[in-house]
Amino acid sequence: NFMLTQPHSVSESPGKTVTISCTRSSGSIASNYVQWYQQRPGSSPTTVIYEDNQRPSGVPDRFSGSIDSSSNSASLTISGLKTEDEADYYCQSYDSSTPWVFGGGTKLTVL
Amino acid sequence: QVQLVESGGGLVKPGGSLRLSCAASGFTFSDYYMSWIRQAPGKGLEWVSYISSSGSTIYYADSVKGRFTISRDNAKNSLYLQMNSLRAEDTAVYYCARDVGRFDPWGQGTLVTVSS
């Protein structure tokens, strides 16, 4: 089994860019797709990035995803931060022996 | 539109049982894999169980294996989670989600509280 580790919290000012990391403990980050979910307070999660770097329709292009094999991590980058981006963000991946692992979540504060 | 609506949550004593339901609409339910995911109060997301479109393939998280049973009724467009031998640590909001390589969409969730 593997784990996905995220920072507990990040904060940045409106209009700036923030990056949230998601580090895989074992196995290659590139071997299985990574998804990112946004969860606003009191709401269900929604997908902001799937298959490492794909945006669902309706998600603004301020959201982007990438993977870095050298650090075995995935990243979610949000540019032009808006107060409405304040939420918890979760990464998620899988492998053949560990279905559907979530990272611990990162609380994004836009202040 | 695609919609998932959970029901069946509530307060149950430790060792008790509960059956959650998830009603699907707006898509051909029988074509899709489905999962249950839970979130303890103030905590992160934890995948609980998965069922294939036909129901022939099922997976469980180690934390619920042997106690929870996932099932589906494609004729009724419904997903179920039978939860037995409930523990305090099972207290959470339980979401059903369509599995399309990502979880999308999610239902609004139903709260299960295990307490004496």
mmCIF file of C-alpha atoms in Angstrom:
data_model
loop_
_atom_site.group_PDB
_atom_site.id
_atom_site.type_symbol
_atom_site.label_atom_id
_atom_site.label_comp_id
_atom_site.label_asym_id
_atom_site.label_seq_id
_atom_site.Cartn_x
_atom_site.Cartn_y
_atom_site.Cartn_z
ATOM 1 C CA ASN A 1 0.000 0.000 0.000
ATOM 2 C CA PHE A 2 1.102 3.567 -0.577
ATOM 3 C CA MET A 3 0.233 6.929 0.920
ATOM 4 C CA LEU A 4 -0.229 10.390 -0.546
ATOM 5 C CA THR A 5 1.140 13.212 1.600
ATOM 6 C CA GLN A 6 -0.090 16.797 1.292
ATOM 7 C CA PRO A 7 0.730 19.903 3.325
ATOM 8 C CA HIS A 8 -1.943 20.561 5.938
ATOM 9 C CA SER A 9 -2.446 24.133 4.877
ATOM 10 C CA VAL A 10 -1.293 26.834 2.500
ATOM 11 C CA SER A 11 -2.214 30.473 2.261
ATOM 12 C CA GLU A 12 -1.768 33.158 -0.336
ATOM 13 C CA SER A 13 -3.175 36.513 -1.332
ATOM 14 C CA PRO A 14 -5.810 37.137 -3.993
ATOM 15 C CA GLY A 15 -4.348 37.384 -7.478
ATOM 16 C CA LYS A 16 -1.270 35.343 -6.579
ATOM 17 C CA THR A 17 -0.355 31.779 -7.520
ATOM 18 C CA VAL A 18 -0.272 28.840 -5.131
ATOM 19 C CA THR A 19 0.946 25.269 -5.599
ATOM 20 C CA ILE A 20 -0.202 22.304 -3.524
ATOM 21 C CA SER A 21 1.974 19.200 -3.548
ATOM 22 C CA CYS A 22 1.019 15.543 -3.210
ATOM 23 C CA THR A 23 3.886 13.120 -2.627
ATOM 24 C CA ARG A 24 3.525 9.390 -3.210
ATOM 25 C CA SER A 25 5.251 7.228 -0.604
ATOM 26 C CA SER A 26 6.031 4.208 -2.785
ATOM 27 C CA GLY A 27 5.616 3.297 -6.398
ATOM 28 C CA SER A 28 5.938 5.764 -9.209
ATOM 29 C CA ILE A 29 3.679 8.815 -9.283
ATOM 30 C CA ALA A 30 3.699 8.486 -13.051
ATOM 31 C CA SER A 31 2.336 4.939 -13.023
ATOM 32 C CA ASN A 32 -1.227 5.867 -12.142
ATOM 33 C CA TYR A 33 -3.284 8.962 -12.790
ATOM 34 C CA VAL A 34 -3.725 11.582 -10.090
ATOM 35 C CA GLN A 35 -6.969 13.434 -9.506
ATOM 36 C CA TRP A 36 -7.581 16.594 -7.492
ATOM 37 C CA TYR A 37 -10.824 17.457 -5.719
ATOM 38 C CA GLN A 38 -12.015 20.736 -4.281
ATOM 39 C CA GLN A 39 -14.289 20.719 -1.236
ATOM 40 C CA ARG A 40 -15.776 23.992 -0.134
ATOM 41 C CA PRO A 41 -17.133 24.201 3.443
ATOM 42 C CA GLY A 42 -20.396 22.334 3.795
ATOM 43 C CA SER A 43 -20.282 20.950 0.240
ATOM 44 C CA SER A 44 -19.415 17.698 -1.461
ATOM 45 C CA PRO A 45 -16.099 17.382 -3.293
ATOM 46 C CA THR A 46 -15.879 18.220 -6.986
ATOM 47 C CA THR A 47 -13.158 17.367 -9.480
ATOM 48 C CA VAL A 48 -10.825 20.165 -10.523
ATOM 49 C CA ILE A 49 -8.130 18.022 -12.201
ATOM 50 C CA TYR A 50 -8.234 14.448 -13.465
ATOM 51 C CA GLU A 51 -5.703 12.216 -15.219
ATOM 52 C CA ASP A 52 -2.815 14.306 -13.848
ATOM 53 C CA ASN A 53 -3.533 17.479 -15.816
ATOM 54 C CA GLN A 54 -6.985 17.426 -17.389
ATOM 55 C CA ARG A 55 -9.633 19.959 -16.424
ATOM 56 C CA PRO A 56 -13.324 19.033 -16.431
ATOM 57 C CA SER A 57 -15.556 21.373 -18.354
ATOM 58 C CA GLY A 58 -16.513 24.319 -16.206
ATOM 59 C CA VAL A 59 -13.256 24.394 -14.248
ATOM 60 C CA PRO A 60 -11.365 27.592 -15.057
ATOM 61 C CA ASP A 61 -7.949 27.367 -16.693
ATOM 62 C CA ARG A 62 -6.497 28.999 -13.578
ATOM 63 C CA PHE A 63 -6.361 25.425 -12.262
ATOM 64 C CA SER A 64 -3.607 23.174 -13.596
ATOM 65 C CA GLY A 65 -2.046 19.870 -12.624
ATOM 66 C CA SER A 66 1.334 18.288 -13.160
ATOM 67 C CA ILE A 67 3.495 15.425 -12.001
ATOM 68 C CA ASP A 68 7.216 15.363 -11.213
ATOM 69 C CA SER A 69 8.872 11.970 -11.303
ATOM 70 C CA SER A 70 12.054 13.282 -9.684
ATOM 71 C CA SER A 71 10.195 14.127 -6.471
ATOM 72 C CA ASN A 72 7.550 11.445 -7.013
ATOM 73 C CA SER A 73 4.877 14.029 -6.513
ATOM 74 C CA ALA A 74 1.918 15.651 -8.180
ATOM 75 C CA SER A 75 1.056 19.320 -7.942
ATOM 76 C CA LEU A 76 -2.058 21.427 -8.217
ATOM 77 C CA THR A 77 -1.398 25.023 -9.206
ATOM 78 C CA ILE A 78 -4.006 27.737 -8.922
ATOM 79 C CA SER A 79 -3.158 31.077 -10.495
ATOM 80 C CA GLY A 80 -4.954 34.402 -10.159
ATOM 81 C CA LEU A 81 -6.302 33.322 -6.771
ATOM 82 C CA LYS A 82 -9.830 34.338 -5.910
ATOM 83 C CA THR A 83 -11.533 34.249 -2.530
ATOM 84 C CA GLU A 84 -13.898 31.605 -3.940
ATOM 85 C CA ASP A 85 -10.909 29.242 -4.304
ATOM 86 C CA GLU A 86 -10.692 28.997 -0.516
ATOM 87 C CA ALA A 87 -11.420 25.330 0.158
ATOM 88 C CA ASP A 88 -9.903 21.981 1.042
ATOM 89 C CA TYR A 89 -8.095 20.219 -1.785
ATOM 90 C CA TYR A 90 -7.497 16.467 -1.954
ATOM 91 C CA CYS A 91 -5.304 14.466 -4.307
ATOM 92 C CA GLN A 92 -6.237 10.888 -5.150
ATOM 93 C CA SER A 93 -4.604 8.025 -6.973
ATOM 94 C CA TYR A 94 -4.509 4.226 -7.037
ATOM 95 C CA ASP A 95 -2.520 1.172 -8.030
ATOM 96 C CA SER A 96 -3.221 -2.496 -8.662
ATOM 97 C CA SER A 97 -3.108 -3.416 -4.985
ATOM 98 C CA THR A 98 -4.407 -0.221 -3.377
ATOM 99 C CA PRO A 99 -7.613 1.028 -4.824
ATOM 100 C CA TRP A 100 -8.403 4.682 -4.473
ATOM 101 C CA VAL A 101 -6.057 6.374 -2.014
ATOM 102 C CA PHE A 102 -6.688 9.974 -0.960
ATOM 103 C CA GLY A 103 -4.159 12.433 0.340
ATOM 104 C CA GLY A 104 -4.870 13.949 3.741
ATOM 105 C CA GLY A 105 -6.105 17.202 2.256
ATOM 106 C CA THR A 106 -4.775 20.752 2.150
ATOM 107 C CA LYS A 107 -6.691 23.732 3.470
ATOM 108 C CA LEU A 108 -6.217 26.697 1.153
ATOM 109 C CA THR A 109 -6.726 30.102 2.701
ATOM 110 C CA VAL A 110 -6.963 33.115 0.408
ATOM 111 C CA LEU A 111 -6.320 36.194 2.489
ATOM 112 C CA GLN B 1 -28.762 16.245 -14.870
ATOM 113 C CA VAL B 2 -26.594 13.591 -13.275
ATOM 114 C CA GLN B 3 -27.584 13.273 -9.639
ATOM 115 C CA LEU B 4 -26.850 11.028 -6.690
ATOM 116 C CA VAL B 5 -28.904 11.199 -3.506
ATOM 117 C CA GLU B 6 -27.897 9.291 -0.389
ATOM 118 C CA SER B 7 -30.225 8.321 2.425
ATOM 119 C CA GLY B 8 -30.344 6.040 5.431
ATOM 120 C CA GLY B 9 -27.918 7.733 7.780
ATOM 121 C CA GLY B 10 -28.658 8.316 11.434
ATOM 122 C CA LEU B 11 -27.675 7.581 15.011
ATOM 123 C CA VAL B 12 -26.827 3.978 15.858
ATOM 124 C CA LYS B 13 -25.282 2.313 18.907
ATOM 125 C CA PRO B 14 -21.896 0.603 18.737
ATOM 126 C CA GLY B 15 -22.337 -2.904 17.383
ATOM 127 C CA GLY B 16 -25.469 -1.909 15.528
ATOM 128 C CA SER B 17 -26.316 -1.967 11.838
ATOM 129 C CA LEU B 18 -27.426 0.537 9.221
ATOM 130 C CA ARG B 19 -28.165 0.363 5.506
ATOM 131 C CA LEU B 20 -27.360 3.312 3.306
ATOM 132 C CA SER B 21 -28.940 3.871 -0.089
ATOM 133 C CA CYS B 22 -27.900 6.001 -3.028
ATOM 134 C CA ALA B 23 -30.465 6.846 -5.718
ATOM 135 C CA ALA B 24 -29.004 7.655 -9.124
ATOM 136 C CA SER B 25 -30.621 9.645 -11.902
ATOM 137 C CA GLY B 26 -29.687 11.426 -15.117
ATOM 138 C CA PHE B 27 -27.426 8.674 -16.462
ATOM 139 C CA THR B 28 -27.489 4.974 -17.329
ATOM 140 C CA PHE B 29 -26.685 3.641 -13.870
ATOM 141 C CA SER B 30 -26.017 0.087 -15.053
ATOM 142 C CA ASP B 31 -23.100 1.289 -17.215
ATOM 143 C CA TYR B 32 -21.043 2.702 -14.374
ATOM 144 C CA TYR B 33 -18.823 1.601 -11.518
ATOM 145 C CA MET B 34 -19.745 3.124 -8.171
ATOM 146 C CA SER B 35 -18.006 3.779 -4.869
ATOM 147 C CA TRP B 36 -18.739 4.792 -1.290
ATOM 148 C CA ILE B 37 -16.405 7.318 0.301
ATOM 149 C CA ARG B 38 -16.614 8.655 3.848
ATOM 150 C CA GLN B 39 -15.417 11.679 5.766
ATOM 151 C CA ALA B 40 -15.184 11.704 9.553
ATOM 152 C CA PRO B 41 -16.063 15.025 11.190
ATOM 153 C CA GLY B 42 -13.293 17.523 10.522
ATOM 154 C CA LYS B 43 -11.181 14.883 8.779
ATOM 155 C CA GLY B 44 -10.187 13.938 5.252
ATOM 156 C CA LEU B 45 -11.704 11.639 2.664
ATOM 157 C CA GLU B 46 -11.479 7.853 2.960
ATOM 158 C CA TRP B 47 -12.525 5.503 0.179
ATOM 159 C CA VAL B 48 -14.706 2.714 1.607
ATOM 160 C CA SER B 49 -15.918 0.374 -1.124
ATOM 161 C CA TYR B 50 -16.262 -0.113 -4.894
ATOM 162 C CA ILE B 51 -18.604 -2.134 -7.052
ATOM 163 C CA SER B 52 -18.380 -2.759 -10.777
ATOM 164 C CA SER B 53 -21.248 -2.019 -13.133
ATOM 165 C CA SER B 54 -22.564 -5.586 -13.044
ATOM 166 C CA GLY B 55 -21.764 -6.094 -9.374
ATOM 167 C CA SER B 56 -19.346 -8.898 -10.147
ATOM 168 C CA THR B 57 -16.266 -7.106 -8.800
ATOM 169 C CA ILE B 58 -16.189 -5.606 -5.322
ATOM 170 C CA TYR B 59 -13.424 -4.087 -3.210
ATOM 171 C CA TYR B 60 -13.350 -2.867 0.371
ATOM 172 C CA ALA B 61 -10.996 -0.778 2.444
ATOM 173 C CA ASP B 62 -9.266 -2.827 5.129
ATOM 174 C CA SER B 63 -10.987 -0.713 7.785
ATOM 175 C CA VAL B 64 -14.446 -2.032 6.829
ATOM 176 C CA LYS B 65 -13.706 -5.446 5.325
ATOM 177 C CA GLY B 66 -15.886 -8.147 6.854
ATOM 178 C CA ARG B 67 -18.315 -5.634 8.347
ATOM 179 C CA PHE B 68 -19.654 -3.668 5.352
ATOM 180 C CA THR B 69 -21.307 -5.022 2.222
ATOM 181 C CA ILE B 70 -21.771 -3.033 -0.967
ATOM 182 C CA SER B 71 -24.475 -3.954 -3.469
ATOM 183 C CA ARG B 72 -26.492 -2.462 -6.274
ATOM 184 C CA ASP B 73 -29.849 -2.899 -7.982
ATOM 185 C CA ASN B 74 -29.511 -1.729 -11.566
ATOM 186 C CA ALA B 75 -33.245 -2.102 -12.153
ATOM 187 C CA LYS B 76 -33.847 0.412 -9.372
ATOM 188 C CA ASN B 77 -30.873 2.642 -10.211
ATOM 189 C CA SER B 78 -29.707 2.240 -6.643
ATOM 190 C CA LEU B 79 -26.508 1.588 -4.729
ATOM 191 C CA TYR B 80 -26.427 0.267 -1.179
ATOM 192 C CA LEU B 81 -24.036 -0.077 1.744
ATOM 193 C CA GLN B 82 -24.969 -2.502 4.504
ATOM 194 C CA MET B 83 -22.971 -1.605 7.594
ATOM 195 C CA ASN B 84 -22.778 -4.103 10.458
ATOM 196 C CA SER B 85 -20.813 -4.203 13.722
ATOM 197 C CA LEU B 86 -20.544 -0.432 13.651
ATOM 198 C CA ARG B 87 -17.848 1.280 15.687
ATOM 199 C CA ALA B 88 -17.394 4.831 16.932
ATOM 200 C CA GLU B 89 -14.690 5.307 14.303
ATOM 201 C CA ASP B 90 -17.253 4.657 11.555
ATOM 202 C CA THR B 91 -18.887 7.988 12.413
ATOM 203 C CA ALA B 92 -18.725 10.025 9.215
ATOM 204 C CA VAL B 93 -20.567 11.536 6.309
ATOM 205 C CA TYR B 94 -20.930 8.812 3.703
ATOM 206 C CA TYR B 95 -20.899 9.830 0.054
ATOM 207 C CA CYS B 96 -21.707 7.743 -2.974
ATOM 208 C CA ALA B 97 -19.880 8.658 -6.157
ATOM 209 C CA ARG B 98 -19.822 7.540 -9.750
ATOM 210 C CA ASP B 99 -16.430 6.119 -10.669
ATOM 211 C CA VAL B 100 -15.371 7.237 -14.140
ATOM 212 C CA GLY B 101 -11.657 7.007 -13.478
ATOM 213 C CA ARG B 102 -12.333 9.827 -11.083
ATOM 214 C CA PHE B 103 -15.179 10.275 -8.633
ATOM 215 C CA ASP B 104 -17.718 12.369 -10.475
ATOM 216 C CA PRO B 105 -20.241 13.347 -9.354
ATOM 217 C CA TRP B 106 -20.606 12.910 -5.611
ATOM 218 C CA GLY B 107 -23.867 12.864 -3.732
ATOM 219 C CA GLN B 108 -24.619 15.302 -0.940
ATOM 220 C CA GLY B 109 -23.736 12.712 1.695
ATOM 221 C CA THR B 110 -25.565 11.147 4.613
ATOM 222 C CA LEU B 111 -24.328 11.370 8.203
ATOM 223 C CA VAL B 112 -23.803 8.213 10.228
ATOM 224 C CA THR B 113 -23.193 8.676 13.935
ATOM 225 C CA VAL B 114 -22.154 5.703 16.039
ATOM 226 C CA SER B 115 -22.579 6.500 19.705
ATOM 227 C CA SER B 116 -24.114 5.056 22.833
#
